[in-house]
PDB file of C-alpha atoms in Angstrom:
ATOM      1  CA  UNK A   1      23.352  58.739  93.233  1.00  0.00           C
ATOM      2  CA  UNK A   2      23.550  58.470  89.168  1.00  0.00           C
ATOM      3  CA  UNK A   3      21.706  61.014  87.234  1.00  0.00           C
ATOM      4  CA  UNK A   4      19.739  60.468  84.105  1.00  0.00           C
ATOM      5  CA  UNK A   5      21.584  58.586  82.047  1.00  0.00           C
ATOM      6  CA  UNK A   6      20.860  58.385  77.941  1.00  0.00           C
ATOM      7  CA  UNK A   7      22.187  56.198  74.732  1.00  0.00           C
ATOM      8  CA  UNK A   8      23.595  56.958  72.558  1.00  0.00           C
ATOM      9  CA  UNK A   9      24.602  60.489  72.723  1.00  0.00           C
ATOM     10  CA  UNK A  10      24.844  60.445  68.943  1.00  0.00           C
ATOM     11  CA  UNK A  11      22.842  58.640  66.093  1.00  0.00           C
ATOM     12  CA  UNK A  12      23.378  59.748  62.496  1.00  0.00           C
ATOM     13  CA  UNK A  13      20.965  57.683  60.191  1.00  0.00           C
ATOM     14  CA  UNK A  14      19.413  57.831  56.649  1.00  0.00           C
ATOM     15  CA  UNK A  15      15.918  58.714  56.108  1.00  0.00           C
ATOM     16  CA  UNK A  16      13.825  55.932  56.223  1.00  0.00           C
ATOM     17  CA  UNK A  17      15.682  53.911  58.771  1.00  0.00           C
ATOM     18  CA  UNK A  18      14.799  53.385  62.526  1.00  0.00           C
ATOM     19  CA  UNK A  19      16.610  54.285  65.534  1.00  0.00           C
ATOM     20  CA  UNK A  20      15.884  53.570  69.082  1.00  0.00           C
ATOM     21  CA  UNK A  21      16.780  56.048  71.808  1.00  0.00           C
ATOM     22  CA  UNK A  22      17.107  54.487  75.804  1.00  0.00           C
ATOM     23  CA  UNK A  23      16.697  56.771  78.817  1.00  0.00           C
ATOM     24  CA  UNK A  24      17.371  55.069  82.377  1.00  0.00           C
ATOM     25  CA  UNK A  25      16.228  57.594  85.063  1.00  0.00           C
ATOM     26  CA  UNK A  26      17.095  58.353  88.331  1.00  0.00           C
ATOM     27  CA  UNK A  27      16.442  55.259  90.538  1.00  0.00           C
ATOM     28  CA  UNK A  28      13.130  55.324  92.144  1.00  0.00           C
ATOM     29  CA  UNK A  29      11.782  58.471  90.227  1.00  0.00           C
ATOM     30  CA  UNK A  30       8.134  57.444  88.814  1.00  0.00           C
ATOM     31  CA  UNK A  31       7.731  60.399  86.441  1.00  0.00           C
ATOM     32  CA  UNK A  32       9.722  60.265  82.977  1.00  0.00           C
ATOM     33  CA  UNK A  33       9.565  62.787  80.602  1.00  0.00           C
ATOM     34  CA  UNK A  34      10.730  63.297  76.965  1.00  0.00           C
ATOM     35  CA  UNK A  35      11.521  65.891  75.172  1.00  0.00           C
ATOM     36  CA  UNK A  36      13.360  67.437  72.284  1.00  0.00           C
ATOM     37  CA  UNK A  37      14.920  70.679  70.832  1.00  0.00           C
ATOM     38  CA  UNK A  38      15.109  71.150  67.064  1.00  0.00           C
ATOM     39  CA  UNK A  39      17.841  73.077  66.050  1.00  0.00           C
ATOM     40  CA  UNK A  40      16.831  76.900  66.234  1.00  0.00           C
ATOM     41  CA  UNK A  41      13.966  75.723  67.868  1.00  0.00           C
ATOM     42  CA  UNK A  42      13.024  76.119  71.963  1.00  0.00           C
ATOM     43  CA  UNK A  43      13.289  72.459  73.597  1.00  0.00           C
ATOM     44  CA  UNK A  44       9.258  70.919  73.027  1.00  0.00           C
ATOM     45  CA  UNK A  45       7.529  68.517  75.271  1.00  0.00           C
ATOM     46  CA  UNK A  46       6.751  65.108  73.651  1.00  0.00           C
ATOM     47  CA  UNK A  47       5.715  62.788  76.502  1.00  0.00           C
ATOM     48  CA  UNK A  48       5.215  61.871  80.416  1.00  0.00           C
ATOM     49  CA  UNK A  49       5.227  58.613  82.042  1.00  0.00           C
ATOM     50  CA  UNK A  50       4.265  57.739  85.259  1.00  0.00           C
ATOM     51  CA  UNK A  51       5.601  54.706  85.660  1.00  0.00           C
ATOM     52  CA  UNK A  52       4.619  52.267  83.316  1.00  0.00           C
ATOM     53  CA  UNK A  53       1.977  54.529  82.373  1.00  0.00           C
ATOM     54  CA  UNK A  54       1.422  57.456  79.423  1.00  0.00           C
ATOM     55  CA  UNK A  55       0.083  60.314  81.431  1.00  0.00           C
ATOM     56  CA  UNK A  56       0.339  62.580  78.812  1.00  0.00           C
ATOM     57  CA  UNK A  57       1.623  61.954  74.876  1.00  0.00           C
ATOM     58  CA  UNK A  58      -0.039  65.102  73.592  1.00  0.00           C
ATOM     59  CA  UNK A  59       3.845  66.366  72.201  1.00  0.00           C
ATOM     60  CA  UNK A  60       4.344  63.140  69.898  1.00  0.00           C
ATOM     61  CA  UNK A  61       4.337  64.766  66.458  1.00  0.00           C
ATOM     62  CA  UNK A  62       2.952  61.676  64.534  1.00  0.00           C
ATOM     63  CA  UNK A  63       2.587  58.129  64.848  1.00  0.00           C
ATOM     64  CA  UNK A  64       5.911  57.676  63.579  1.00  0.00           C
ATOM     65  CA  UNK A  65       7.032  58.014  67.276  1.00  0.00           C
ATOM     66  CA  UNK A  66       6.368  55.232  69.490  1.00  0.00           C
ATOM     67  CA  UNK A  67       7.588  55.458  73.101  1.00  0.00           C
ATOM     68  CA  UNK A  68       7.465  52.564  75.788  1.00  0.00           C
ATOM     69  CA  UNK A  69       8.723  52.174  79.339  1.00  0.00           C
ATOM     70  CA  UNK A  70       8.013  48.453  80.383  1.00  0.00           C
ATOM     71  CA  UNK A  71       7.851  47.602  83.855  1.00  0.00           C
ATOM     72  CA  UNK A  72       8.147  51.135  85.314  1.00  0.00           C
ATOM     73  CA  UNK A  73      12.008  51.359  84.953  1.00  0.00           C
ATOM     74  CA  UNK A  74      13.592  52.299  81.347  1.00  0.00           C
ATOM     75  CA  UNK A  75      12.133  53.727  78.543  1.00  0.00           C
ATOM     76  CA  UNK A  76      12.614  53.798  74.652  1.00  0.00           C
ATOM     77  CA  UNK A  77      11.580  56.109  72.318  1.00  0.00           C
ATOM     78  CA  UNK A  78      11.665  54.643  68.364  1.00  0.00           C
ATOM     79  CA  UNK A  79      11.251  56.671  65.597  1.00  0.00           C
ATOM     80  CA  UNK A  80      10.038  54.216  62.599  1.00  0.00           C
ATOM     81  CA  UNK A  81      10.639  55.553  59.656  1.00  0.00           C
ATOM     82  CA  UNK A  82      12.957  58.357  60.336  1.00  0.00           C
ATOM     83  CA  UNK A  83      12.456  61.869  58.409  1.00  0.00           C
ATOM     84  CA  UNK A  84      14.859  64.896  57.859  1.00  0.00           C
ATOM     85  CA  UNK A  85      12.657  66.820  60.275  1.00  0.00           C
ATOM     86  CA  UNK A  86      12.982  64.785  63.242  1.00  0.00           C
ATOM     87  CA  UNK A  87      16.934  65.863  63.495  1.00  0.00           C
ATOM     88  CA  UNK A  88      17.424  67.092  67.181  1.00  0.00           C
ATOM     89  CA  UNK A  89      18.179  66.367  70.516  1.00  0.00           C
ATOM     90  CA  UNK A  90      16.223  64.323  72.056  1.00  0.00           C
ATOM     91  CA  UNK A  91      15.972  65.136  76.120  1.00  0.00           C
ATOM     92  CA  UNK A  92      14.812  62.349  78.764  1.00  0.00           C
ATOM     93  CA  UNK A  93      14.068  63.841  82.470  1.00  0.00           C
ATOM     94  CA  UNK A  94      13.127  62.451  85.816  1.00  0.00           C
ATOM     95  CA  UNK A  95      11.368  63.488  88.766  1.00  0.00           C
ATOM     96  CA  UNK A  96      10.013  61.736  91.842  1.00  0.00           C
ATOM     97  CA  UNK A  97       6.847  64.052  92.883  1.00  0.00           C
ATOM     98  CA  UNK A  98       6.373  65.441  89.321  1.00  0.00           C
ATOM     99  CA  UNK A  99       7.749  68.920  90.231  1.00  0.00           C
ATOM    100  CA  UNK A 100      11.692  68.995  90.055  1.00  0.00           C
ATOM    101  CA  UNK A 101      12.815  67.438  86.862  1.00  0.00           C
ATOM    102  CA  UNK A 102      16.558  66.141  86.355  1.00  0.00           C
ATOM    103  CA  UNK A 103      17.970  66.242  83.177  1.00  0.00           C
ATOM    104  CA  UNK A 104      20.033  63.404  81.163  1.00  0.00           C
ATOM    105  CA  UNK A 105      22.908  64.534  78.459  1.00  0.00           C
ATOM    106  CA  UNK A 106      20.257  64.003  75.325  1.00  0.00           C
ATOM    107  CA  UNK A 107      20.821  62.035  72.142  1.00  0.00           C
ATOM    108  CA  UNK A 108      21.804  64.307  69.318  1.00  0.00           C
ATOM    109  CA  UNK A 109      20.138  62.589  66.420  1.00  0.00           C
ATOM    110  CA  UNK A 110      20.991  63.167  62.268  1.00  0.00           C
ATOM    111  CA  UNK A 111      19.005  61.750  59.950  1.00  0.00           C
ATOM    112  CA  UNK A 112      20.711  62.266  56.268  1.00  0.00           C
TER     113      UNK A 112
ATOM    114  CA  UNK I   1      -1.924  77.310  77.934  1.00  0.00           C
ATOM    115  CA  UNK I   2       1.391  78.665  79.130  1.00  0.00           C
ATOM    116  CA  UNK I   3       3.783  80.300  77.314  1.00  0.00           C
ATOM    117  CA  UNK I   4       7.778  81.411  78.254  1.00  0.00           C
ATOM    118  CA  UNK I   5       9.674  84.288  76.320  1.00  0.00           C
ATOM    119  CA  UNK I   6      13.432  85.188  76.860  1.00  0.00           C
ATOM    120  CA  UNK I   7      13.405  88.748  75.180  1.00  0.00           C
ATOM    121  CA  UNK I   8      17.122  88.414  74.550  1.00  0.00           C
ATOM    122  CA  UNK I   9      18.820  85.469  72.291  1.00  0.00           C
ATOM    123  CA  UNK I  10      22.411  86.667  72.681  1.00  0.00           C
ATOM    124  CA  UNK I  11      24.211  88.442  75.741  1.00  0.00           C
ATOM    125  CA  UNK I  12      27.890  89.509  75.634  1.00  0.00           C
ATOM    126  CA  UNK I  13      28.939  90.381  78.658  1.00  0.00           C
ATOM    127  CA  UNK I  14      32.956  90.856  79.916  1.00  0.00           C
ATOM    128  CA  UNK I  15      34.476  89.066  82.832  1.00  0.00           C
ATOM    129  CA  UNK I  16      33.431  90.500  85.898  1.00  0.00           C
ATOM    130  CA  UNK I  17      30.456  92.581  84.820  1.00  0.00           C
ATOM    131  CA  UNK I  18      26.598  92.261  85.910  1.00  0.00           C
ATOM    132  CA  UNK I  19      23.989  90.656  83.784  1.00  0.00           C
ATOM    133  CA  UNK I  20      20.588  89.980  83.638  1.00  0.00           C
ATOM    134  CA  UNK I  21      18.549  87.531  81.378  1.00  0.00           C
ATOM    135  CA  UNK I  22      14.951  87.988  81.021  1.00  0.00           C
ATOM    136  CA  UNK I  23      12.447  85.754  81.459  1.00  0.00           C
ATOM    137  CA  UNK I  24       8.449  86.424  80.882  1.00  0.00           C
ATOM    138  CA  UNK I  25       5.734  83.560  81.320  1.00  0.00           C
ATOM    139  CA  UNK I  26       2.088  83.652  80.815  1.00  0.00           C
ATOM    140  CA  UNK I  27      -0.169  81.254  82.822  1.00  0.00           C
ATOM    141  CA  UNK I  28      -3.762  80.861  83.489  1.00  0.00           C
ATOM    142  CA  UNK I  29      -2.798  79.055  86.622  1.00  0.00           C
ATOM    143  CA  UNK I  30       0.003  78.862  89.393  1.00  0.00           C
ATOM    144  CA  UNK I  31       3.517  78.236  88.201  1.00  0.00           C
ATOM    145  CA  UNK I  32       6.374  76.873  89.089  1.00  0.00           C
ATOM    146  CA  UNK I  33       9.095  78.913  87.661  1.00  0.00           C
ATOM    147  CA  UNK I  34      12.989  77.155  86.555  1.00  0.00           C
ATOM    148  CA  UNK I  35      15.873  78.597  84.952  1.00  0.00           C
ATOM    149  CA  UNK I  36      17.984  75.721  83.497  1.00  0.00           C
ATOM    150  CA  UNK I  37      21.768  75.540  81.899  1.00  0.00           C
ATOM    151  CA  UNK I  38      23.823  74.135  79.209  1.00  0.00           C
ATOM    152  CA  UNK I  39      27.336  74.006  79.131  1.00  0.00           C
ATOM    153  CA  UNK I  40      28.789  73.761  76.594  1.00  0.00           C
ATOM    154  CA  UNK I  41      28.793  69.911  75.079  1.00  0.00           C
ATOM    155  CA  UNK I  42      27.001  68.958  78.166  1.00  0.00           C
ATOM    156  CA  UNK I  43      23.293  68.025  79.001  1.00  0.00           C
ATOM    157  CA  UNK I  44      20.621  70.642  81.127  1.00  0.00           C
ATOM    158  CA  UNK I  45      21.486  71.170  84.269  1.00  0.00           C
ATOM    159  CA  UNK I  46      18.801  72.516  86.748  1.00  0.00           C
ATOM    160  CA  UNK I  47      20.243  76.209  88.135  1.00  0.00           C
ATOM    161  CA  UNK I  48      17.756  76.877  90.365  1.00  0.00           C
ATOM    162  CA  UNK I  49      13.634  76.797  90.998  1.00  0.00           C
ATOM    163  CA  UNK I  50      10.948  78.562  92.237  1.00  0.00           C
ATOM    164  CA  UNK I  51       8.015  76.817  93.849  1.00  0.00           C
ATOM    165  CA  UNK I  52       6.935  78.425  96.742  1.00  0.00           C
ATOM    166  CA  UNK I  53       7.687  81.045  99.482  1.00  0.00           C
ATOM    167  CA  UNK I  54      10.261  83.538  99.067  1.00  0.00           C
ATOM    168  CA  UNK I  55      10.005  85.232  96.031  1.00  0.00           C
ATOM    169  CA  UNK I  56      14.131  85.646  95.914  1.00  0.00           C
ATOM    170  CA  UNK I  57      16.122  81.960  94.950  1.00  0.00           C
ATOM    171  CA  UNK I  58      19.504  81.524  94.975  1.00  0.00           C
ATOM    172  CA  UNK I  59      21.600  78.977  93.063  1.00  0.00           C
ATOM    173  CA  UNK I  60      25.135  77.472  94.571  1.00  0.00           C
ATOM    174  CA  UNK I  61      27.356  79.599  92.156  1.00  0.00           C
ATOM    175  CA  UNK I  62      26.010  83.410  92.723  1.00  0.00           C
ATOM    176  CA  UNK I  63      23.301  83.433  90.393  1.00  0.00           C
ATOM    177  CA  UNK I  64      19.762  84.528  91.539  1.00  0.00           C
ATOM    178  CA  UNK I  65      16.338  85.128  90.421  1.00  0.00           C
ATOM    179  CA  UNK I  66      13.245  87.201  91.499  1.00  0.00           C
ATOM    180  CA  UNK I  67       9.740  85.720  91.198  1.00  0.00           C
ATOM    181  CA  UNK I  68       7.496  88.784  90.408  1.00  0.00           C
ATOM    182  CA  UNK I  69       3.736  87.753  90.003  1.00  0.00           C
ATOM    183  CA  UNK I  70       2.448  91.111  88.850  1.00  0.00           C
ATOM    184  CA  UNK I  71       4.836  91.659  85.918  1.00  0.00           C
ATOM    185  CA  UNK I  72       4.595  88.195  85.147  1.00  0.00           C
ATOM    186  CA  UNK I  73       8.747  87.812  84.927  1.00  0.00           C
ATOM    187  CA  UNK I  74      11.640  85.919  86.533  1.00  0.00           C
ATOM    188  CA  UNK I  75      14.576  87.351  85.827  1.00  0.00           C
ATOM    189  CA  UNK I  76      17.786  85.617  86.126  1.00  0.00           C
ATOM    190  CA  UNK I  77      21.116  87.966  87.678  1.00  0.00           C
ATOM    191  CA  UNK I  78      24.510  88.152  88.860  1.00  0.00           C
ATOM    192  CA  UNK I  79      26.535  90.594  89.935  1.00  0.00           C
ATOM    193  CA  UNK I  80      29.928  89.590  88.659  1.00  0.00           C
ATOM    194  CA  UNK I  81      30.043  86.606  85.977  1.00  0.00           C
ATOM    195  CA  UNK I  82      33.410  84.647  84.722  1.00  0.00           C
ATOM    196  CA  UNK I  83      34.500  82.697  82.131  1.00  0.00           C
ATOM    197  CA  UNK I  84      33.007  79.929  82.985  1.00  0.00           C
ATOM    198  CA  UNK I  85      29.454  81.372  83.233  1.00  0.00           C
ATOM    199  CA  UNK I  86      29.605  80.755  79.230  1.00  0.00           C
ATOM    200  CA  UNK I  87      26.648  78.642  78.480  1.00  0.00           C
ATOM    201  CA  UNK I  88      23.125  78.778  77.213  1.00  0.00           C
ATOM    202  CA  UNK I  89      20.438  79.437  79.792  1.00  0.00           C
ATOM    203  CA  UNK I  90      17.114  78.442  79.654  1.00  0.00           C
ATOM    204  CA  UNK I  91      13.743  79.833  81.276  1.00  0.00           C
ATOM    205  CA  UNK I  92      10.764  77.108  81.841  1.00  0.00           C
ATOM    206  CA  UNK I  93       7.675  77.089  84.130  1.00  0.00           C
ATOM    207  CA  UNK I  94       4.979  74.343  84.960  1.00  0.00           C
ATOM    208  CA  UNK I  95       2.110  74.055  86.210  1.00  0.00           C
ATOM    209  CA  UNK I  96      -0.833  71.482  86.168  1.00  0.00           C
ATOM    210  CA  UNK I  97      -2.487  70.876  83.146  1.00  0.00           C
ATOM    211  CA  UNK I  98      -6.148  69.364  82.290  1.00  0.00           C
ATOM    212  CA  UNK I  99      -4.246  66.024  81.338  1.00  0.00           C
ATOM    213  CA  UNK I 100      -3.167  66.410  85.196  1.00  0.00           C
ATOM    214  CA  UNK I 101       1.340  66.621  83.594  1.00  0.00           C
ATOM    215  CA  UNK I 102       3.591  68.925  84.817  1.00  0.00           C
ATOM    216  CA  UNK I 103       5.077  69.544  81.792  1.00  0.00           C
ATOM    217  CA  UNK I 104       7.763  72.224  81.340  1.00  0.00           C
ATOM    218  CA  UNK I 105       7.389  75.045  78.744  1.00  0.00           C
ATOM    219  CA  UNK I 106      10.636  76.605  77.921  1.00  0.00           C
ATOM    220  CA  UNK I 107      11.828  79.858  76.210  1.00  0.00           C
ATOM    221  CA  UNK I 108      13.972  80.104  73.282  1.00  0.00           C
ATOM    222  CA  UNK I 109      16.881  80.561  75.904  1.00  0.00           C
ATOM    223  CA  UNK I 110      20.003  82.893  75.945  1.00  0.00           C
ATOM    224  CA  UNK I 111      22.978  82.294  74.958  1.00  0.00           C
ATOM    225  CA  UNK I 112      25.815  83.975  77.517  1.00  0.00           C
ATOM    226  CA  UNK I 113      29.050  84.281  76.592  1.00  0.00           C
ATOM    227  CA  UNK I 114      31.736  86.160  78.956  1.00  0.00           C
ATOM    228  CA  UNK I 115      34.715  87.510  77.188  1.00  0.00           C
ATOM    229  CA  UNK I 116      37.428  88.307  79.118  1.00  0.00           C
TER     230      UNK I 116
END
């Protein structure tokens, strides 16, 4: 069975430019959760689908981040415009009953 | 709200020697408790979990952890660590929130590195 799986691993970008992170979960997993660790910093909730759905967005830190998982599957996170302060890694997990979640790799994102 | 704190941000430990990283939560609610770990260059990988039941879990490579509901802690041990113990190890808990997420909260986590 394939674990979490995210792209790219790394992003550098400028400030001011957009960048698109993908997380494909495990298959058949409903819950999807993002989340990120700022250097220094303890890894931070940002969001939880189930399925298609937001359950729970109250760890987006602006409106700069927009997050979307059509049809249940896959989801995106965009950051539009990037700043310096949203360098990290960015963490996608999964979970079937909303309990145990399963890690991906994470995107280390730069932004210059 | 819930809250996780790993006392210790470094532990230097040699080959073959016991160690223990703390782990403290605070929760206005029943938790389930998590210790996670990162390899070096390499994503989270769940160690082990409590959730219910035996207060004593056991992961696949000798580490275990103790659930203790009175001091609040869930301590992560083993009795003899190697080389390739060397990673960062995180402490988390959930629990149901009002939005009805099972969010996890992690700690600062500890970095262990085993020196021969």
């Amino acid at each position: 069975e394939a674990g979490v799986t995210q792209f790219p691993s790394h992003s550098v970008i400028e400030k001011g430019q957009t960048v698109t992170l993908r997380c494909d979960p495990i298959s058949g997993h409903d819950n999807l959760y993002w989340y990120r660790r700022v250097m220094g910093k303890e890894i931070k909730f940002l969001l939880h689908f189930v399925k298609e759905s937001k359950q729970d967005e109250s760890g987006m830190p602006n409106n700069r981040f927009l997050a979307e998982r059509t049809g249940g599957t896959y989801s995106t996170l965009k950051v539009q415009p990037a700043e310096l302060e949203d360098s990290g890694v960015y963490f996608c997990a999964s979970s079937q009953k909303g309990i145990t979640q399963y890690f991906g790799p994470g995107t280390r994102l730069t932004v210059l | 709200a819930q809250s996780v704190t790993q006392l210790d941000s470094q532990v230097p430990v040699f080959e073959e020697a016991p160690v223990e990283l703390r782990c403290n939560y605070s929760s206005s609610v029943s938790v389930y408790l998590f210790w996670y770990v990162q390899y070096p260059n390499q994503g989270l990988q769940l160690l082990l979990k409590y959730l219910s039941g035996s207060t004593l879990v056991e992961s696949i490579n000798g580490f275990e952890a103790e659930f203790n509901k009175s001091q609040t802690s869930f301590h992560l041990r083993k009795p003899s660590v190697h080389i390739s113990d060397t990673a960062e190890y995180f402490c988390a808990v959930s629990g149901w929130s009002q939005g009805g997420s099972e969010k996890l909260v992690f700690g600062k986590g500890t970095k262990l590195t085993v020196n021969p």
